[in-house]
mmCIF file of C-alpha atoms in Angstrom:
data_model
loop_
_atom_site.group_PDB
_atom_site.id
_atom_site.type_symbol
_atom_site.label_atom_id
_atom_site.label_comp_id
_atom_site.label_asym_id
_atom_site.label_seq_id
_atom_site.Cartn_x
_atom_site.Cartn_y
_atom_site.Cartn_z
ATOM 1 C CA MET A 1 77.229 81.461 93.899
ATOM 2 C CA THR A 2 75.277 83.281 91.251
ATOM 3 C CA ALA A 3 77.920 82.072 88.910
ATOM 4 C CA LYS A 4 77.612 78.480 89.930
ATOM 5 C CA ALA A 5 73.855 78.539 89.730
ATOM 6 C CA THR A 6 74.025 79.165 86.019
ATOM 7 C CA ALA A 7 76.250 76.160 85.351
ATOM 8 C CA PRO A 8 73.725 73.337 85.344
ATOM 9 C CA THR A 9 75.713 70.396 84.100
ATOM 10 C CA PRO A 10 78.053 68.771 86.581
ATOM 11 C CA ALA A 11 81.693 68.752 85.652
ATOM 12 C CA PRO A 12 83.197 65.411 84.710
ATOM 13 C CA SER A 13 84.481 63.905 87.912
ATOM 14 C CA HIS A 14 88.178 63.262 87.736
ATOM 15 C CA ARG A 15 89.032 64.552 91.170
ATOM 16 C CA GLY A 16 87.313 66.587 93.801
ATOM 17 C CA ASP A 17 89.135 69.847 93.470
ATOM 18 C CA ALA A 18 89.646 69.468 89.742
ATOM 19 C CA GLU A 19 85.946 69.075 89.359
ATOM 20 C CA TRP A 20 85.289 72.115 91.437
ATOM 21 C CA LEU A 21 87.876 74.062 89.555
ATOM 22 C CA SER A 22 86.400 73.485 86.141
ATOM 23 C CA MET A 23 82.889 73.896 87.480
ATOM 24 C CA ARG A 24 83.691 77.182 89.111
ATOM 25 C CA GLU A 25 85.600 78.433 86.108
ATOM 26 C CA ARG A 26 82.775 77.598 83.764
ATOM 27 C CA GLY A 27 80.438 79.218 86.216
ATOM 28 C CA THR A 28 82.563 82.312 86.255
ATOM 29 C CA VAL A 29 82.231 82.748 82.530
ATOM 30 C CA LEU A 30 78.523 82.126 82.347
ATOM 31 C CA GLY A 31 77.767 83.899 85.565
ATOM 32 C CA ILE A 32 79.668 87.053 84.803
ATOM 33 C CA ARG A 33 77.983 87.302 81.450
ATOM 34 C CA ALA A 34 74.524 86.760 82.872
ATOM 35 C CA ALA A 35 74.977 88.899 85.945
ATOM 36 C CA TYR A 36 76.740 91.658 84.078
ATOM 37 C CA TRP A 37 73.824 93.568 82.612
ATOM 38 C CA LEU A 38 71.546 93.110 85.563
ATOM 39 C CA ALA A 39 74.220 94.033 88.084
ATOM 40 C CA ILE A 40 75.288 97.147 86.240
ATOM 41 C CA ALA A 41 71.722 98.128 85.441
ATOM 42 C CA VAL A 42 70.325 98.025 88.964
ATOM 43 C CA GLY A 43 73.490 98.751 90.964
ATOM 44 C CA ARG A 44 75.169 97.035 93.855
ATOM 45 C CA SER A 45 72.806 97.822 96.691
ATOM 46 C CA ALA A 46 69.745 96.797 94.722
ATOM 47 C CA MET A 47 71.391 93.411 94.184
ATOM 48 C CA ARG A 48 71.596 92.724 97.919
ATOM 49 C CA PRO A 49 68.346 90.799 98.216
ATOM 50 C CA LEU A 50 69.412 88.617 95.309
ATOM 51 C CA VAL A 51 72.789 87.947 96.911
ATOM 52 C CA ALA A 52 71.035 87.007 100.145
ATOM 53 C CA LEU A 53 68.624 84.773 98.280
ATOM 54 C CA VAL A 54 71.376 82.928 96.437
ATOM 55 C CA ALA A 55 73.340 82.448 99.651
ATOM 56 C CA MET A 56 70.232 81.167 101.395
ATOM 57 C CA TRP A 57 69.506 78.746 98.595
ATOM 58 C CA TYR A 58 72.985 77.281 98.859
ATOM 59 C CA ALA A 59 72.912 77.215 102.664
ATOM 60 C CA LEU A 60 69.686 75.221 102.477
ATOM 61 C CA PHE A 61 70.238 72.943 99.527
ATOM 62 C CA ASP A 62 73.853 72.516 98.521
ATOM 63 C CA ARG A 63 75.143 69.903 100.916
ATOM 64 C CA LYS A 64 78.613 69.726 99.455
ATOM 65 C CA VAL A 65 79.249 73.428 99.794
ATOM 66 C CA VAL A 66 77.663 73.539 103.243
ATOM 67 C CA ARG A 67 79.797 70.637 104.401
ATOM 68 C CA ALA A 68 82.948 72.384 103.202
ATOM 69 C CA SER A 69 81.881 75.634 104.842
ATOM 70 C CA ARG A 70 81.114 73.920 108.167
ATOM 71 C CA ALA A 71 84.445 72.105 108.140
ATOM 72 C CA TRP A 72 86.267 75.356 107.495
ATOM 73 C CA LEU A 73 84.397 77.359 110.146
ATOM 74 C CA LEU A 74 84.923 74.601 112.690
ATOM 75 C CA ARG A 75 88.623 74.644 111.970
ATOM 76 C CA VAL A 76 88.929 78.413 112.253
ATOM 77 C CA HIS A 77 86.658 79.022 115.228
ATOM 78 C CA GLY A 78 87.258 75.764 117.043
ATOM 79 C CA ARG A 79 83.547 75.085 117.486
ATOM 80 C CA PRO A 80 80.773 73.829 115.218
ATOM 81 C CA ALA A 81 79.223 76.524 113.074
ATOM 82 C CA GLY A 82 75.532 77.285 113.216
ATOM 83 C CA PHE A 83 73.280 77.742 110.218
ATOM 84 C CA TRP A 84 73.635 81.519 110.145
ATOM 85 C CA GLN A 85 77.391 81.355 110.281
ATOM 86 C CA VAL A 86 77.388 79.127 107.224
ATOM 87 C CA TYR A 87 74.888 81.436 105.566
ATOM 88 C CA ARG A 88 77.122 84.418 106.257
ATOM 89 C CA HIS A 89 80.131 82.589 104.795
ATOM 90 C CA LEU A 90 78.196 81.754 101.625
ATOM 91 C CA ARG A 91 76.769 85.255 101.403
ATOM 92 C CA THR A 92 80.303 86.616 101.496
ATOM 93 C CA PHE A 93 81.209 84.380 98.575
ATOM 94 C CA ALA A 94 78.097 85.430 96.660
ATOM 95 C CA GLN A 95 78.776 89.095 97.309
ATOM 96 C CA VAL A 96 82.439 88.904 96.345
ATOM 97 C CA THR A 97 81.532 86.998 93.192
ATOM 98 C CA LEU A 98 79.045 89.697 92.266
ATOM 99 C CA ASP A 99 81.513 92.439 93.115
ATOM 100 C CA LYS A 100 83.862 91.053 90.467
ATOM 101 C CA VAL A 101 81.491 92.503 87.927
ATOM 102 C CA TYR A 102 81.869 95.972 89.417
ATOM 103 C CA LEU A 103 85.584 95.590 89.928
ATOM 104 C CA LEU A 104 86.277 94.428 86.398
ATOM 105 C CA THR A 105 84.169 97.155 84.857
ATOM 106 C CA ASP A 106 85.396 99.932 87.141
ATOM 107 C CA HIS A 107 81.947 100.512 88.604
ATOM 108 C CA THR A 108 83.474 100.879 92.040
ATOM 109 C CA ARG A 109 81.751 103.942 93.415
ATOM 110 C CA ALA A 110 79.711 101.843 95.821
ATOM 111 C CA LEU A 111 82.874 100.258 97.203
ATOM 112 C CA ARG A 112 85.550 101.482 99.566
ATOM 113 C CA PHE A 113 89.146 100.326 99.604
ATOM 114 C CA THR A 114 91.865 100.391 102.211
ATOM 115 C CA ARG A 115 95.384 99.780 101.029
ATOM 116 C CA THR A 116 98.449 98.294 102.610
ATOM 117 C CA GLY A 117 101.646 97.948 100.670
ATOM 118 C CA HIS A 118 100.358 99.254 97.366
ATOM 119 C CA GLU A 119 103.434 101.395 96.984
ATOM 120 C CA LEU A 120 105.450 98.181 96.656
ATOM 121 C CA LEU A 121 103.644 97.299 93.443
ATOM 122 C CA ALA A 122 103.876 100.808 92.103
ATOM 123 C CA ALA A 123 107.633 100.837 92.733
ATOM 124 C CA GLN A 124 108.027 97.420 91.160
ATOM 125 C CA PHE A 125 106.099 98.560 88.114
ATOM 126 C CA ALA A 126 108.250 101.666 87.853
ATOM 127 C CA SER A 127 111.380 99.526 87.959
ATOM 128 C CA GLY A 128 110.411 97.992 84.638
ATOM 129 C CA GLN A 129 110.870 94.442 85.820
ATOM 130 C CA GLY A 130 107.827 92.275 86.332
ATOM 131 C CA ALA A 131 106.986 90.180 89.344
ATOM 132 C CA ILE A 132 104.853 87.281 90.380
ATOM 133 C CA LEU A 133 101.738 88.202 92.308
ATOM 134 C CA LEU A 134 100.859 85.317 94.524
ATOM 135 C CA GLY A 135 97.239 85.165 95.580
ATOM 136 C CA ALA A 136 94.875 82.790 97.295
ATOM 137 C CA HIS A 137 91.209 81.950 97.092
ATOM 138 C CA LEU A 138 90.735 84.284 100.011
ATOM 139 C CA GLY A 139 88.582 87.294 99.309
ATOM 140 C CA SER A 140 88.804 89.001 95.969
ATOM 141 C CA TYR A 141 91.832 88.877 93.790
ATOM 142 C CA GLU A 142 90.161 91.228 91.344
ATOM 143 C CA ALA A 143 89.966 93.941 93.984
ATOM 144 C CA MET A 144 93.730 94.280 93.849
ATOM 145 C CA ARG A 145 93.509 96.169 90.603
ATOM 146 C CA ALA A 146 90.689 98.425 91.648
ATOM 147 C CA GLY A 147 90.970 102.149 91.829
ATOM 148 C CA GLY A 148 93.966 104.288 92.461
ATOM 149 C CA GLU A 149 97.320 104.204 90.850
ATOM 150 C CA THR A 150 97.474 100.475 90.178
ATOM 151 C CA THR A 151 94.429 100.225 87.941
ATOM 152 C CA ASP A 152 96.597 100.021 84.906
ATOM 153 C CA LEU A 153 99.106 97.451 86.130
ATOM 154 C CA PRO A 154 99.543 95.002 83.293
ATOM 155 C CA ILE A 155 98.557 91.725 84.866
ATOM 156 C CA GLU A 156 98.334 88.291 83.320
ATOM 157 C CA ILE A 157 96.620 85.580 85.251
ATOM 158 C CA LEU A 158 98.285 82.202 85.064
ATOM 159 C CA GLY A 159 96.220 79.176 85.872
ATOM 160 C CA TYR A 160 94.230 76.240 84.624
ATOM 161 C CA PHE A 161 91.418 77.673 82.557
ATOM 162 C CA ALA A 162 89.612 75.266 80.331
ATOM 163 C CA ASN A 163 88.003 78.184 78.493
ATOM 164 C CA SER A 164 90.818 80.681 78.450
ATOM 165 C CA ARG A 165 89.936 82.091 75.059
ATOM 166 C CA MET A 166 86.396 82.710 76.171
ATOM 167 C CA ILE A 167 87.551 84.307 79.411
ATOM 168 C CA ASN A 168 90.002 86.490 77.543
ATOM 169 C CA SER A 169 87.361 87.842 75.225
ATOM 170 C CA LEU A 170 85.059 88.300 78.174
ATOM 171 C CA LEU A 171 87.702 90.212 80.083
ATOM 172 C CA ALA A 172 88.454 92.318 77.068
ATOM 173 C CA ARG A 173 84.787 93.228 76.829
ATOM 174 C CA LEU A 174 84.324 93.838 80.516
ATOM 175 C CA SER A 175 87.460 95.825 81.128
ATOM 176 C CA PRO A 176 88.763 97.103 77.817
ATOM 177 C CA ARG A 177 91.058 99.559 79.544
ATOM 178 C CA ALA A 178 92.836 97.059 81.728
ATOM 179 C CA ALA A 179 95.203 94.590 80.207
ATOM 180 C CA ALA A 180 94.269 91.609 82.330
ATOM 181 C CA LYS A 181 94.668 88.405 80.391
ATOM 182 C CA VAL A 182 94.550 84.823 81.374
ATOM 183 C CA ILE A 183 97.222 82.338 80.420
ATOM 184 C CA HIS A 184 96.086 78.766 80.328
ATOM 185 C CA LEU A 185 98.685 76.375 81.639
ATOM 186 C CA GLY A 186 97.390 73.455 79.673
ATOM 187 C CA ASP A 187 97.748 74.519 76.039
ATOM 188 C CA ASP A 188 101.454 74.526 75.376
ATOM 189 C CA PRO A 189 103.353 74.242 78.650
ATOM 190 C CA ILE A 190 106.679 75.049 77.053
ATOM 191 C CA GLY A 191 105.378 78.053 75.165
ATOM 192 C CA VAL A 192 103.406 79.220 78.199
ATOM 193 C CA MET A 193 106.539 79.306 80.284
ATOM 194 C CA THR A 194 108.498 81.314 77.751
ATOM 195 C CA ARG A 195 105.540 83.634 77.418
ATOM 196 C CA VAL A 196 105.615 84.140 81.182
ATOM 197 C CA GLN A 197 109.306 84.868 80.927
ATOM 198 C CA ASP A 198 108.730 87.417 78.162
ATOM 199 C CA SER A 199 105.975 89.076 80.154
ATOM 200 C CA LEU A 200 108.140 89.442 83.237
ATOM 201 C CA ALA A 201 110.996 90.813 81.175
ATOM 202 C CA ALA A 202 108.625 93.352 79.668
ATOM 203 C CA GLY A 203 107.662 94.516 83.139
ATOM 204 C CA ARG A 204 104.288 92.814 83.343
ATOM 205 C CA PHE A 205 102.932 91.021 86.395
ATOM 206 C CA ILE A 206 102.047 87.373 86.495
ATOM 207 C CA ALA A 207 99.244 86.610 88.897
ATOM 208 C CA THR A 208 98.793 83.090 90.119
ATOM 209 C CA MET A 209 97.191 81.273 92.992
ATOM 210 C CA GLY A 210 99.266 79.498 95.575
ATOM 211 C CA ASP A 211 96.470 77.505 97.098
ATOM 212 C CA ARG A 212 95.110 75.442 94.244
ATOM 213 C CA THR A 213 97.002 72.448 93.033
ATOM 214 C CA GLY A 214 96.510 71.869 89.366
ATOM 215 C CA LEU A 215 95.986 68.541 87.761
ATOM 216 C CA THR A 216 99.605 67.554 87.291
ATOM 217 C CA ASP A 217 101.337 70.072 89.511
ATOM 218 C CA ARG A 218 104.086 69.111 91.842
ATOM 219 C CA ILE A 219 102.721 69.285 95.336
ATOM 220 C CA VAL A 220 104.260 70.378 98.602
ATOM 221 C CA ARG A 221 102.640 69.575 101.918
ATOM 222 C CA ALA A 222 102.732 72.287 104.546
ATOM 223 C CA PRO A 223 100.896 72.916 107.783
ATOM 224 C CA PHE A 224 97.850 75.128 107.456
ATOM 225 C CA PHE A 225 95.535 75.769 110.390
ATOM 226 C CA GLY A 226 97.169 72.974 112.322
ATOM 227 C CA GLN A 227 97.147 70.253 109.708
ATOM 228 C CA GLU A 228 99.110 69.486 106.587
ATOM 229 C CA ALA A 229 97.552 70.519 103.315
ATOM 230 C CA SER A 230 98.670 70.351 99.690
ATOM 231 C CA PHE A 231 100.057 73.404 97.961
ATOM 232 C CA PRO A 232 101.365 73.692 94.411
ATOM 233 C CA ALA A 233 105.119 73.972 94.013
ATOM 234 C CA GLY A 234 104.683 75.587 90.594
ATOM 235 C CA PRO A 235 104.548 79.283 91.531
ATOM 236 C CA PHE A 236 107.654 79.003 93.686
ATOM 237 C CA LEU A 237 109.611 76.994 91.138
ATOM 238 C CA LEU A 238 108.639 79.465 88.471
ATOM 239 C CA ALA A 239 109.823 82.407 90.568
ATOM 240 C CA SER A 240 113.126 80.683 91.215
ATOM 241 C CA VAL A 241 113.756 79.771 87.596
ATOM 242 C CA LEU A 242 112.826 83.231 86.341
ATOM 243 C CA ARG A 243 114.565 85.047 89.220
ATOM 244 C CA CYS A 244 111.820 87.529 89.827
ATOM 245 C CA PRO A 245 110.388 89.063 92.996
ATOM 246 C CA VAL A 246 107.225 87.647 94.488
ATOM 247 C CA TYR A 247 104.485 89.623 96.215
ATOM 248 C CA LEU A 248 101.605 88.261 98.201
ATOM 249 C CA VAL A 249 98.426 90.054 97.221
ATOM 250 C CA LEU A 250 94.998 89.658 98.762
ATOM 251 C CA GLY A 251 91.783 91.648 98.698
ATOM 252 C CA LEU A 252 89.809 90.874 101.845
ATOM 253 C CA TYR A 253 86.151 91.758 101.811
ATOM 254 C CA ARG A 254 84.749 93.510 104.880
ATOM 255 C CA ALA A 255 80.996 93.748 104.799
ATOM 256 C CA PRO A 256 79.140 95.717 103.795
ATOM 257 C CA ASP A 257 81.196 97.547 101.202
ATOM 258 C CA CYS A 258 84.935 97.568 101.885
ATOM 259 C CA TYR A 259 87.907 95.712 100.481
ATOM 260 C CA ASP A 260 91.150 95.643 102.447
ATOM 261 C CA LEU A 261 93.843 95.362 99.832
ATOM 262 C CA HIS A 262 97.028 93.823 101.117
ATOM 263 C CA CYS A 263 100.289 93.606 99.305
ATOM 264 C CA GLU A 264 103.413 92.359 100.990
ATOM 265 C CA ARG A 265 106.806 91.460 99.669
ATOM 266 C CA PHE A 266 107.025 87.711 99.816
ATOM 267 C CA ALA A 267 110.494 87.242 98.366
ATOM 268 C CA GLU A 268 112.971 89.389 96.508
ATOM 269 C CA ARG A 269 114.363 86.182 95.011
ATOM 270 C CA ILE A 270 113.428 82.604 95.591
ATOM 271 C CA GLU A 271 116.642 80.637 95.505
ATOM 272 C CA LEU A 272 116.241 76.905 95.142
ATOM 273 C CA PRO A 273 119.696 75.406 94.792
ATOM 274 C CA ARG A 274 119.559 71.895 93.471
ATOM 275 C CA GLN A 275 121.253 70.270 96.413
ATOM 276 C CA ASP A 276 118.538 71.022 98.978
ATOM 277 C CA ARG A 277 115.751 72.077 96.711
ATOM 278 C CA ALA A 278 113.025 70.067 98.412
ATOM 279 C CA ALA A 279 113.800 71.504 101.841
ATOM 280 C CA ARG A 280 114.073 75.091 100.596
ATOM 281 C CA LEU A 281 110.929 74.735 98.568
ATOM 282 C CA GLN A 282 109.111 73.537 101.623
ATOM 283 C CA GLN A 283 110.312 76.535 103.622
ATOM 284 C CA TRP A 284 108.803 78.886 101.061
ATOM 285 C CA VAL A 285 105.544 77.005 100.890
ATOM 286 C CA ARG A 286 105.331 76.952 104.681
ATOM 287 C CA ARG A 287 105.869 80.654 104.729
ATOM 288 C CA TYR A 288 103.115 81.156 102.170
ATOM 289 C CA ALA A 289 100.772 78.947 104.183
ATOM 290 C CA GLU A 290 101.576 80.940 107.327
ATOM 291 C CA ARG A 291 100.846 84.252 105.654
ATOM 292 C CA VAL A 292 97.596 83.029 104.153
ATOM 293 C CA GLU A 293 96.605 81.588 107.522
ATOM 294 C CA HIS A 294 97.369 84.913 109.155
ATOM 295 C CA HIS A 295 95.095 86.780 106.767
ATOM 296 C CA ALA A 296 92.440 84.080 106.759
ATOM 297 C CA ARG A 297 92.147 84.363 110.537
ATOM 298 C CA SER A 298 91.379 88.029 110.172
ATOM 299 C CA ALA A 299 88.681 87.338 107.574
ATOM 300 C CA PRO A 300 87.485 83.730 107.855
ATOM 301 C CA ASP A 301 84.397 84.273 105.714
ATOM 302 C CA ASN A 302 86.674 85.151 102.812
ATOM 303 C CA TRP A 303 87.870 81.558 102.412
ATOM 304 C CA PHE A 304 86.534 80.322 99.092
ATOM 305 C CA ASN A 305 88.035 76.884 98.753
ATOM 306 C CA PHE A 306 84.826 74.941 99.088
ATOM 307 C CA PHE A 307 86.326 71.487 99.105
ATOM 308 C CA ASP A 308 88.366 69.435 101.540
ATOM 309 C CA PHE A 309 91.512 71.499 101.503
ATOM 310 C CA TRP A 310 93.281 69.066 103.826
ATOM 311 C CA ALA A 311 92.563 65.981 101.754
ATOM 312 C CA ALA A 312 95.400 63.504 101.498
ATOM 313 C CA PRO A 313 97.606 64.246 98.515
ATOM 314 C CA PRO A 314 96.549 62.430 95.383
ATOM 315 C CA ALA A 315 98.453 59.254 94.766
ATOM 316 C CA ALA A 316 101.775 60.071 93.210
ATOM 317 C CA PRO A 317 101.497 60.172 89.427
ATOM 318 C CA PRO A 318 102.665 56.952 87.863
ATOM 319 C CA SER A 319 106.412 57.304 88.089
ATOM 320 C CA PRO A 320 108.106 57.392 84.735
ATOM 321 C CA PRO A 321 109.746 54.186 83.703
ATOM 322 C CA PRO A 322 113.484 54.400 84.163
ATOM 323 C CA PRO A 323 115.087 55.720 81.021
ATOM 324 C CA MET B 1 129.877 76.290 68.437
ATOM 325 C CA SER B 2 133.432 75.174 68.825
ATOM 326 C CA GLN B 3 132.707 71.855 70.461
ATOM 327 C CA THR B 4 132.624 69.610 67.492
ATOM 328 C CA ASP B 5 133.905 66.498 69.203
ATOM 329 C CA ALA B 6 130.499 65.841 70.799
ATOM 330 C CA THR B 7 127.410 65.693 68.620
ATOM 331 C CA LEU B 8 124.692 68.215 69.283
ATOM 332 C CA GLU B 9 122.557 65.367 70.564
ATOM 333 C CA ASP B 10 125.204 64.453 73.140
ATOM 334 C CA GLN B 11 125.597 68.073 74.146
ATOM 335 C CA LEU B 12 121.861 68.380 74.688
ATOM 336 C CA LYS B 13 121.771 65.244 76.817
ATOM 337 C CA ARG B 14 124.549 66.614 78.964
ATOM 338 C CA LEU B 15 122.859 70.015 79.146
ATOM 339 C CA ILE B 16 119.578 68.504 80.304
ATOM 340 C CA VAL B 17 121.214 66.342 82.930
ATOM 341 C CA ASP B 18 123.284 69.289 84.205
ATOM 342 C CA THR B 19 120.470 71.831 84.092
ATOM 343 C CA LEU B 20 118.013 69.635 85.907
ATOM 344 C CA ALA B 21 120.654 67.970 88.099
ATOM 345 C CA LEU B 22 119.350 64.536 87.222
ATOM 346 C CA GLU B 23 121.798 62.830 89.506
ATOM 347 C CA ASP B 24 120.797 59.276 88.770
ATOM 348 C CA VAL B 25 120.745 59.713 85.001
ATOM 349 C CA ALA B 26 123.820 59.253 82.841
ATOM 350 C CA PRO B 27 123.616 61.489 79.750
ATOM 351 C CA GLU B 28 124.531 58.605 77.470
ATOM 352 C CA SER B 29 121.689 56.540 78.886
ATOM 353 C CA ILE B 30 119.094 58.947 77.476
ATOM 354 C CA ASP B 31 117.468 57.537 74.376
ATOM 355 C CA THR B 32 117.852 60.081 71.580
ATOM 356 C CA ASN B 33 114.401 59.295 70.233
ATOM 357 C CA ALA B 34 112.480 58.760 73.472
ATOM 358 C CA PRO B 35 109.940 61.350 74.685
ATOM 359 C CA LEU B 36 111.377 63.751 77.252
ATOM 360 C CA PHE B 37 108.116 64.766 78.870
ATOM 361 C CA GLY B 38 105.369 62.816 80.518
ATOM 362 C CA GLU B 39 106.683 59.356 79.845
ATOM 363 C CA GLY B 40 110.380 58.850 79.185
ATOM 364 C CA LEU B 41 112.364 61.125 81.491
ATOM 365 C CA GLY B 42 109.125 62.374 82.976
ATOM 366 C CA LEU B 43 109.940 66.059 82.800
ATOM 367 C CA ASP B 44 107.313 68.750 83.312
ATOM 368 C CA SER B 45 106.762 72.309 82.148
ATOM 369 C CA ILE B 46 109.007 73.904 84.767
ATOM 370 C CA ASP B 47 111.767 71.570 83.599
ATOM 371 C CA ALA B 48 110.975 72.584 80.042
ATOM 372 C CA LEU B 49 111.378 76.220 80.946
ATOM 373 C CA GLU B 50 114.754 75.568 82.524
ATOM 374 C CA ILE B 51 115.851 73.635 79.469
ATOM 375 C CA ALA B 52 114.602 76.409 77.203
ATOM 376 C CA LEU B 53 116.590 78.972 79.203
ATOM 377 C CA ALA B 54 119.695 76.783 79.166
ATOM 378 C CA ILE B 55 119.423 76.240 75.417
ATOM 379 C CA HIS B 56 119.142 79.972 74.915
ATOM 380 C CA ALA B 57 122.187 80.620 77.103
ATOM 381 C CA ARG B 58 124.255 77.908 75.486
ATOM 382 C CA PHE B 59 123.232 77.910 71.837
ATOM 383 C CA GLY B 60 121.641 81.337 71.475
ATOM 384 C CA VAL B 61 118.406 79.733 70.322
ATOM 385 C CA ARG B 62 115.186 81.077 71.764
ATOM 386 C CA THR B 63 112.038 79.095 72.281
ATOM 387 C CA VAL B 64 109.174 81.410 71.405
ATOM 388 C CA ALA B 65 105.784 81.487 73.056
ATOM 389 C CA ASN B 66 102.740 80.568 71.019
ATOM 390 C CA ASP B 67 104.753 78.502 68.609
ATOM 391 C CA GLU B 68 102.471 75.580 68.051
ATOM 392 C CA LYS B 69 105.405 73.388 67.234
ATOM 393 C CA ASN B 70 107.013 73.726 70.673
ATOM 394 C CA ARG B 71 105.644 70.388 71.645
ATOM 395 C CA GLU B 72 107.254 68.821 68.600
ATOM 396 C CA TYR B 73 110.578 70.555 69.174
ATOM 397 C CA TYR B 74 110.706 69.387 72.756
ATOM 398 C CA HIS B 75 109.535 65.881 72.072
ATOM 399 C CA SER B 76 112.904 64.163 72.209
ATOM 400 C CA ILE B 77 116.627 64.820 72.107
ATOM 401 C CA LYS B 78 116.481 64.194 68.368
ATOM 402 C CA SER B 79 113.741 66.749 67.695
ATOM 403 C CA LEU B 80 115.382 69.246 70.027
ATOM 404 C CA ALA B 81 118.692 68.896 68.171
ATOM 405 C CA ASP B 82 116.921 69.388 64.837
ATOM 406 C CA PHE B 83 115.245 72.480 66.244
ATOM 407 C CA VAL B 84 118.528 73.973 67.496
ATOM 408 C CA ARG B 85 120.313 73.184 64.219
ATOM 409 C CA ALA B 86 117.521 74.739 62.160
ATOM 410 C CA ARG B 87 117.458 77.930 64.224
ATOM 411 C CA GLN B 88 121.228 78.234 64.228
ATOM 412 C CA GLY B 89 121.247 77.752 60.497
ATOM 413 C CA GLU B 90 118.683 80.540 60.080
ATOM 414 C CA ALA B 91 120.661 82.812 62.375
ATOM 415 C CA GLN B 92 123.880 82.222 60.434
ATOM 416 C CA ALA B 93 122.156 82.721 57.110
ATOM 417 C CA SER B 94 120.760 86.079 58.167
ATOM 418 C CA ALA B 95 123.907 87.162 60.002
ATOM 419 C CA ALA B 96 126.226 86.581 57.046
ATOM 420 C CA PRO B 97 124.900 88.653 54.146
ATOM 421 C CA ALA B 98 128.292 89.358 52.558
#
C-alpha cells in the first residue's frame, strides 16, 4: 500500500493482472526505498498509525482494490464483507509490505516467527542440490528467510521484473549479507533457464510464485475456492525439466507481530511424461491450488492478489502458423 | 560425432522433434532458416531449456547463461547448427594440443 502510493503514474494497460504486476513491482522499488529510512528510523510500532492511515485511505478511495478485496472476502467467508473487514484486509497488506523492510534488513526484533517444516529446507541445503521454492501472493514470502538457521539460504527469485537490475541493487543494499537476487524472465529466456539450471546444480534455491501467470506463460486452469482459476504451468514444467525437488513455502502474517512460516515438501520430483503431460500437469497444479487454498482459509487477510483471480483465461495466443 | 550421414542441421531437427515430442511435425518439414521461437514452430523458453539440455547431452555443447547471443544462436536450425559447430571446433582445438 505504502509502496503503491508512491507510484503515481498508471501502468500501461495491456491486461489487468499484467498492469497490476508492473505497477506493484514498480511500487515495490520506490516504496521500499522511500519507506526504508523512515521505517528503520522510527521502528515498527511507531509506524502503526501510518499503516492504518494508508489502509484507510485505500479502503475509502481505491475502488479497484476494494472491489477485489470484497470479492475475495465474499468468496472465503460466504457472505458480503463489511467496510471494516475490507479495511482489515488492506491493513494486513500494508503491514506486510512494510514488514518487508524489516525482514530484508534483518531488523526483526519486533517480530515473532513460528516455524513448520524448516528442517526440510535446511536438509535440502545440506544435500548440496538446489530446489524450487514455490510461493504464492499469500502473506510474506520474504519472511521465509527471516531469522534462524535459514537466513543464509542462497535464494534467487525468478519472475517478471521489469526493473530487475534496480531491484537487485536495492536488495544488495538492503540485505548485503543475504544472497537474494532476482532473475528476470524477460531478458534472455534461454540464458535465464540455463542460469536457473546452474543455480540449482550449485545448490541454490529458486523461488517463484505459482499464482501469477506471466505475460506469455502457459496456463493451467484448476479449481480454487470452488471455481476454476488460471495458474502458470511454468514452475511445474521447470521442475520437471530440471528434475529438482519442489517445496511450498509461505509466510502467513498473524497480527499483530507474528509470521507463521510454513514449508512443506510439494514434490520430490515432478514427472511429466510426454504422453499424458497435460493431465499430469493439471494434477500438480490442482494440488498446488488445494494447498494454497488450505493455507488461505487459515489466513484470508493474507491474500494479496488484488485483481479478479478467477477471470477467464486470456484468449489463446495467436497460434503459430504451421511450419 | 560419428553420424556423418545426416547433416548437423538434420540431426538438430530430429533432436528438437524428439525432445519436445512434436508429434505432428516431421523433422524434414522444419525450415532450416525459419525462427524456432515465437513465430515459426512457436516454441517457448521451457522448450528452449529442454533443447539446450538435449544439445548438451548429445553434442557436449553447453548453452551459457548471460550470453547475449543466446537469442541469435537459438534463432533457427541454421544458427543453432553454426553455434554447435563453432563450440565443437573450439573444444577440439583446445583438447588437441599435441
